[in-house]
Amino acid sequence: MVRSIDEKSVPILIYGIAMSLHFLSTDHSLHHEHGSMYDKFGKLILAGAALGGWACGALTEFPKPVVITMLGFVSGGVVMNSMIMELPGEKDGRFLYFCAGAAAYASLLFFV
């Protein structure tokens, strides 16, 4: 999201906040699952991938339909990843947290 689809900065800010929260929860889950190996190598690899993606976006300009398609693909991945993390099993799930997050995100989208 180096370049915005529209000229407003508020949707980009909200998207950035949502992705930051997603990265924090993913970081916690990966640390819990993989421990010290993730702390040594995984964080650096994922941070490098994020910077590489930003560099690709800064150096390349894509048509709006391609950007919208990629945004939909990333958003779908975030939703699926959140479902896997928040709804892991019958007795282990954190369904209320998932519903609260979904409701908060839906209200943000509604008011933007």
Short mmCIF file of N, CA and C in Angstrom, two decimals:
data_model
loop_
_atom_site.label_atom_id
_atom_site.label_comp_id
_atom_site.label_asym_id
_atom_site.label_seq_id
_atom_site.Cartn_x
_atom_site.Cartn_y
_atom_site.Cartn_z
N MET A 1 0.82 -1.20 0.00
CA MET A 1 0.00 0.00 0.00
C MET A 1 0.87 1.26 0.00
N VAL A 2 1.97 1.20 -0.74
CA VAL A 2 2.82 2.38 -0.86
C VAL A 2 2.05 3.50 -1.54
N ARG A 3 1.32 3.15 -2.57
CA ARG A 3 0.48 4.11 -3.27
C ARG A 3 -0.99 3.79 -2.95
N SER A 4 -1.74 4.81 -2.67
CA SER A 4 -3.13 4.61 -2.29
C SER A 4 -4.02 4.41 -3.52
N ILE A 5 -5.11 3.68 -3.33
CA ILE A 5 -6.08 3.52 -4.40
C ILE A 5 -6.83 4.82 -4.61
N ASP A 6 -7.13 5.52 -3.51
CA ASP A 6 -7.73 6.84 -3.62
C ASP A 6 -6.81 7.84 -2.92
N GLU A 7 -7.20 9.07 -2.88
CA GLU A 7 -6.33 10.12 -2.35
C GLU A 7 -6.47 10.33 -0.84
N LYS A 8 -7.33 9.60 -0.19
CA LYS A 8 -7.55 9.78 1.24
C LYS A 8 -6.48 9.04 2.04
N SER A 9 -6.04 9.63 3.13
CA SER A 9 -5.00 8.99 3.94
C SER A 9 -5.57 8.20 5.11
N VAL A 10 -6.81 8.44 5.50
CA VAL A 10 -7.42 7.74 6.63
C VAL A 10 -7.54 6.23 6.36
N PRO A 11 -8.01 5.79 5.18
CA PRO A 11 -8.07 4.34 4.94
C PRO A 11 -6.70 3.67 5.01
N ILE A 12 -5.67 4.35 4.52
CA ILE A 12 -4.32 3.78 4.60
C ILE A 12 -3.88 3.66 6.05
N LEU A 13 -4.19 4.66 6.86
CA LEU A 13 -3.85 4.62 8.28
C LEU A 13 -4.56 3.47 8.98
N ILE A 14 -5.85 3.31 8.72
CA ILE A 14 -6.61 2.21 9.33
C ILE A 14 -6.07 0.87 8.87
N TYR A 15 -5.75 0.77 7.58
CA TYR A 15 -5.17 -0.47 7.06
C TYR A 15 -3.84 -0.76 7.75
N GLY A 16 -3.03 0.27 7.93
CA GLY A 16 -1.74 0.09 8.60
C GLY A 16 -1.90 -0.37 10.04
N ILE A 17 -2.86 0.19 10.75
CA ILE A 17 -3.13 -0.22 12.13
C ILE A 17 -3.61 -1.67 12.17
N ALA A 18 -4.53 -2.01 11.26
CA ALA A 18 -5.05 -3.38 11.22
C ALA A 18 -3.93 -4.38 10.91
N MET A 19 -3.07 -4.05 9.97
CA MET A 19 -1.96 -4.96 9.64
C MET A 19 -0.95 -5.05 10.79
N SER A 20 -0.73 -3.94 11.49
CA SER A 20 0.18 -3.97 12.64
C SER A 20 -0.35 -4.90 13.72
N LEU A 21 -1.64 -4.80 14.00
CA LEU A 21 -2.23 -5.70 15.00
C LEU A 21 -2.16 -7.15 14.54
N HIS A 22 -2.37 -7.37 13.25
CA HIS A 22 -2.28 -8.73 12.72
C HIS A 22 -0.85 -9.25 12.85
N PHE A 23 0.14 -8.41 12.55
CA PHE A 23 1.54 -8.84 12.66
C PHE A 23 1.90 -9.14 14.11
N LEU A 24 1.38 -8.36 15.06
CA LEU A 24 1.65 -8.63 16.47
C LEU A 24 1.09 -9.98 16.90
N SER A 25 -0.14 -10.27 16.50
CA SER A 25 -0.73 -11.56 16.90
C SER A 25 -0.03 -12.72 16.20
N THR A 26 0.37 -12.53 14.94
CA THR A 26 1.10 -13.58 14.23
C THR A 26 2.46 -13.80 14.86
N ASP A 27 3.13 -12.72 15.25
CA ASP A 27 4.43 -12.83 15.91
C ASP A 27 4.32 -13.63 17.20
N HIS A 28 3.28 -13.34 17.98
CA HIS A 28 3.07 -14.07 19.23
C HIS A 28 2.84 -15.56 18.96
N SER A 29 2.02 -15.86 17.96
CA SER A 29 1.72 -17.26 17.65
C SER A 29 2.96 -18.00 17.13
N LEU A 30 3.73 -17.35 16.28
CA LEU A 30 4.93 -18.00 15.75
C LEU A 30 5.98 -18.20 16.84
N HIS A 31 6.10 -17.24 17.75
CA HIS A 31 7.03 -17.40 18.88
C HIS A 31 6.59 -18.56 19.76
N HIS A 32 5.29 -18.65 20.01
CA HIS A 32 4.76 -19.74 20.85
C HIS A 32 4.97 -21.10 20.18
N GLU A 33 4.81 -21.16 18.86
CA GLU A 33 4.90 -22.43 18.15
C GLU A 33 6.34 -22.87 17.86
N HIS A 34 7.22 -21.91 17.52
CA HIS A 34 8.56 -22.28 17.08
C HIS A 34 9.69 -21.85 18.01
N GLY A 35 9.41 -21.05 19.02
CA GLY A 35 10.37 -20.70 20.04
C GLY A 35 11.60 -19.96 19.56
N SER A 36 12.77 -20.44 20.00
CA SER A 36 14.01 -19.72 19.75
C SER A 36 14.41 -19.71 18.28
N MET A 37 14.01 -20.72 17.51
CA MET A 37 14.35 -20.71 16.09
C MET A 37 13.65 -19.55 15.39
N TYR A 38 12.42 -19.28 15.75
CA TYR A 38 11.72 -18.13 15.18
C TYR A 38 12.36 -16.82 15.65
N ASP A 39 12.75 -16.77 16.93
CA ASP A 39 13.35 -15.55 17.46
C ASP A 39 14.67 -15.22 16.76
N LYS A 40 15.45 -16.26 16.42
CA LYS A 40 16.75 -16.03 15.78
C LYS A 40 16.63 -15.71 14.31
N PHE A 41 15.85 -16.49 13.56
CA PHE A 41 15.83 -16.37 12.12
C PHE A 41 14.51 -15.88 11.55
N GLY A 42 13.42 -16.37 12.10
CA GLY A 42 12.11 -16.09 11.52
C GLY A 42 11.75 -14.62 11.49
N LYS A 43 12.03 -13.91 12.60
CA LYS A 43 11.71 -12.49 12.65
C LYS A 43 12.47 -11.71 11.58
N LEU A 44 13.74 -12.06 11.42
CA LEU A 44 14.55 -11.36 10.42
C LEU A 44 14.08 -11.64 9.00
N ILE A 45 13.71 -12.88 8.74
CA ILE A 45 13.23 -13.24 7.40
C ILE A 45 11.91 -12.53 7.09
N LEU A 46 10.99 -12.52 8.04
CA LEU A 46 9.70 -11.86 7.81
C LEU A 46 9.84 -10.35 7.72
N ALA A 47 10.73 -9.76 8.53
CA ALA A 47 10.97 -8.32 8.43
C ALA A 47 11.59 -7.97 7.07
N GLY A 48 12.51 -8.80 6.60
CA GLY A 48 13.11 -8.59 5.28
C GLY A 48 12.08 -8.72 4.17
N ALA A 49 11.17 -9.66 4.32
CA ALA A 49 10.12 -9.84 3.32
C ALA A 49 9.19 -8.62 3.29
N ALA A 50 8.87 -8.06 4.46
CA ALA A 50 8.03 -6.86 4.50
C ALA A 50 8.73 -5.68 3.85
N LEU A 51 10.02 -5.51 4.14
CA LEU A 51 10.77 -4.42 3.51
C LEU A 51 10.93 -4.65 2.02
N GLY A 52 11.12 -5.89 1.60
CA GLY A 52 11.20 -6.20 0.18
C GLY A 52 9.90 -5.91 -0.54
N GLY A 53 8.77 -6.22 0.09
CA GLY A 53 7.47 -5.91 -0.49
C GLY A 53 7.25 -4.41 -0.61
N TRP A 54 7.68 -3.68 0.43
CA TRP A 54 7.57 -2.22 0.35
C TRP A 54 8.43 -1.66 -0.78
N ALA A 55 9.64 -2.19 -0.93
CA ALA A 55 10.52 -1.73 -2.01
C ALA A 55 9.92 -2.02 -3.38
N CYS A 56 9.33 -3.19 -3.54
CA CYS A 56 8.67 -3.52 -4.82
C CYS A 56 7.53 -2.56 -5.10
N GLY A 57 6.76 -2.23 -4.07
CA GLY A 57 5.66 -1.29 -4.24
C GLY A 57 6.14 0.12 -4.52
N ALA A 58 7.27 0.50 -3.93
CA ALA A 58 7.80 1.85 -4.15
C ALA A 58 8.42 1.99 -5.54
N LEU A 59 9.01 0.93 -6.05
CA LEU A 59 9.72 0.99 -7.33
C LEU A 59 8.85 0.63 -8.53
N THR A 60 7.71 0.03 -8.29
CA THR A 60 6.85 -0.45 -9.37
C THR A 60 5.46 0.15 -9.22
N GLU A 61 4.88 0.55 -10.33
CA GLU A 61 3.51 1.05 -10.28
C GLU A 61 2.61 0.07 -11.02
N PHE A 62 1.59 -0.39 -10.32
CA PHE A 62 0.66 -1.34 -10.88
C PHE A 62 -0.65 -0.65 -11.21
N PRO A 63 -1.39 -1.15 -12.20
CA PRO A 63 -2.73 -0.60 -12.46
C PRO A 63 -3.66 -0.86 -11.27
N LYS A 64 -4.66 -0.01 -11.11
CA LYS A 64 -5.57 -0.13 -9.97
C LYS A 64 -6.24 -1.50 -9.86
N PRO A 65 -6.68 -2.13 -10.95
CA PRO A 65 -7.29 -3.46 -10.80
C PRO A 65 -6.32 -4.49 -10.21
N VAL A 66 -5.04 -4.39 -10.54
CA VAL A 66 -4.06 -5.31 -9.98
C VAL A 66 -3.87 -5.04 -8.50
N VAL A 67 -3.81 -3.76 -8.11
CA VAL A 67 -3.66 -3.40 -6.70
C VAL A 67 -4.87 -3.88 -5.90
N ILE A 68 -6.05 -3.69 -6.43
CA ILE A 68 -7.27 -4.12 -5.74
C ILE A 68 -7.30 -5.63 -5.60
N THR A 69 -6.87 -6.35 -6.63
CA THR A 69 -6.81 -7.82 -6.56
C THR A 69 -5.81 -8.28 -5.52
N MET A 70 -4.63 -7.66 -5.49
CA MET A 70 -3.62 -8.03 -4.49
C MET A 70 -4.09 -7.70 -3.08
N LEU A 71 -4.77 -6.56 -2.92
CA LEU A 71 -5.30 -6.19 -1.61
C LEU A 71 -6.35 -7.20 -1.14
N GLY A 72 -7.19 -7.65 -2.05
CA GLY A 72 -8.18 -8.68 -1.71
C GLY A 72 -7.51 -10.00 -1.33
N PHE A 73 -6.45 -10.35 -2.05
CA PHE A 73 -5.72 -11.57 -1.74
C PHE A 73 -5.08 -11.51 -0.36
N VAL A 74 -4.44 -10.38 -0.05
CA VAL A 74 -3.81 -10.21 1.27
C VAL A 74 -4.87 -10.19 2.37
N SER A 75 -5.96 -9.47 2.13
CA SER A 75 -7.03 -9.40 3.14
C SER A 75 -7.64 -10.78 3.41
N GLY A 76 -7.84 -11.55 2.35
CA GLY A 76 -8.34 -12.91 2.54
C GLY A 76 -7.38 -13.77 3.33
N GLY A 77 -6.10 -13.61 3.07
CA GLY A 77 -5.09 -14.35 3.84
C GLY A 77 -5.09 -13.96 5.30
N VAL A 78 -5.28 -12.67 5.58
CA VAL A 78 -5.33 -12.20 6.96
C VAL A 78 -6.55 -12.79 7.67
N VAL A 79 -7.69 -12.79 6.99
CA VAL A 79 -8.91 -13.35 7.59
C VAL A 79 -8.73 -14.85 7.85
N MET A 80 -8.20 -15.58 6.88
CA MET A 80 -7.99 -17.02 7.07
C MET A 80 -7.00 -17.29 8.20
N ASN A 81 -5.91 -16.53 8.24
CA ASN A 81 -4.92 -16.71 9.29
C ASN A 81 -5.52 -16.39 10.66
N SER A 82 -6.32 -15.34 10.73
CA SER A 82 -6.97 -15.00 12.00
C SER A 82 -7.95 -16.08 12.43
N MET A 83 -8.67 -16.65 11.48
CA MET A 83 -9.60 -17.73 11.82
C MET A 83 -8.84 -18.93 12.35
N ILE A 84 -7.72 -19.25 11.74
CA ILE A 84 -6.93 -20.40 12.20
C ILE A 84 -6.39 -20.14 13.60
N MET A 85 -5.92 -18.92 13.87
CA MET A 85 -5.34 -18.61 15.18
C MET A 85 -6.41 -18.50 16.27
N GLU A 86 -7.52 -17.86 15.95
CA GLU A 86 -8.52 -17.58 16.98
C GLU A 86 -9.55 -18.69 17.15
N LEU A 87 -9.71 -19.55 16.16
CA LEU A 87 -10.69 -20.63 16.25
C LEU A 87 -9.99 -21.98 16.03
N PRO A 88 -9.00 -22.34 16.88
CA PRO A 88 -8.21 -23.53 16.60
C PRO A 88 -8.92 -24.85 16.82
N GLY A 89 -9.76 -24.95 17.79
CA GLY A 89 -10.40 -26.24 18.05
C GLY A 89 -11.71 -26.05 18.79
N GLU A 90 -12.30 -27.16 19.12
CA GLU A 90 -13.60 -27.09 19.79
C GLU A 90 -13.50 -26.47 21.18
N LYS A 91 -12.48 -26.84 21.94
CA LYS A 91 -12.39 -26.37 23.31
C LYS A 91 -11.30 -25.33 23.51
N ASP A 92 -10.40 -25.17 22.55
CA ASP A 92 -9.29 -24.25 22.70
C ASP A 92 -9.59 -22.87 22.13
N GLY A 93 -10.65 -22.72 21.39
CA GLY A 93 -10.91 -21.51 20.63
C GLY A 93 -11.17 -20.29 21.49
N ARG A 94 -10.91 -19.14 20.90
CA ARG A 94 -11.18 -17.85 21.52
C ARG A 94 -12.20 -17.14 20.64
N PHE A 95 -13.38 -17.72 20.60
CA PHE A 95 -14.42 -17.26 19.69
C PHE A 95 -14.84 -15.82 19.98
N LEU A 96 -14.92 -15.44 21.25
CA LEU A 96 -15.34 -14.09 21.59
C LEU A 96 -14.32 -13.06 21.11
N TYR A 97 -13.03 -13.38 21.22
CA TYR A 97 -11.99 -12.46 20.71
C TYR A 97 -12.11 -12.31 19.20
N PHE A 98 -12.36 -13.42 18.52
CA PHE A 98 -12.52 -13.37 17.06
C PHE A 98 -13.72 -12.51 16.69
N CYS A 99 -14.85 -12.72 17.36
CA CYS A 99 -16.06 -11.94 17.06
C CYS A 99 -15.85 -10.46 17.39
N ALA A 100 -15.17 -10.16 18.49
CA ALA A 100 -14.92 -8.77 18.86
C ALA A 100 -14.04 -8.09 17.82
N GLY A 101 -13.01 -8.78 17.37
CA GLY A 101 -12.14 -8.22 16.34
C GLY A 101 -12.86 -8.03 15.02
N ALA A 102 -13.69 -9.00 14.66
CA ALA A 102 -14.45 -8.89 13.41
C ALA A 102 -15.45 -7.73 13.49
N ALA A 103 -16.08 -7.56 14.62
CA ALA A 103 -17.04 -6.46 14.77
C ALA A 103 -16.33 -5.11 14.75
N ALA A 104 -15.18 -5.02 15.41
CA ALA A 104 -14.43 -3.76 15.41
C ALA A 104 -13.96 -3.41 14.00
N TYR A 105 -13.46 -4.40 13.28
CA TYR A 105 -12.97 -4.16 11.92
C TYR A 105 -14.13 -3.80 10.98
N ALA A 106 -15.27 -4.47 11.14
CA ALA A 106 -16.43 -4.17 10.31
C ALA A 106 -16.92 -2.74 10.59
N SER A 107 -16.91 -2.32 11.85
CA SER A 107 -17.35 -0.95 12.16
C SER A 107 -16.37 0.07 11.58
N LEU A 108 -15.07 -0.22 11.60
CA LEU A 108 -14.11 0.67 10.96
C LEU A 108 -14.37 0.80 9.48
N LEU A 109 -14.62 -0.32 8.82
CA LEU A 109 -14.90 -0.29 7.39
C LEU A 109 -16.21 0.46 7.11
N PHE A 110 -17.18 0.32 7.98
CA PHE A 110 -18.46 0.97 7.76
C PHE A 110 -18.33 2.49 7.83
N PHE A 111 -17.54 2.99 8.77
CA PHE A 111 -17.42 4.44 8.94
C PHE A 111 -16.41 5.09 8.01
N VAL A 112 -15.57 4.30 7.37
CA VAL A 112 -14.63 4.85 6.40
C VAL A 112 -15.31 4.90 5.09
#
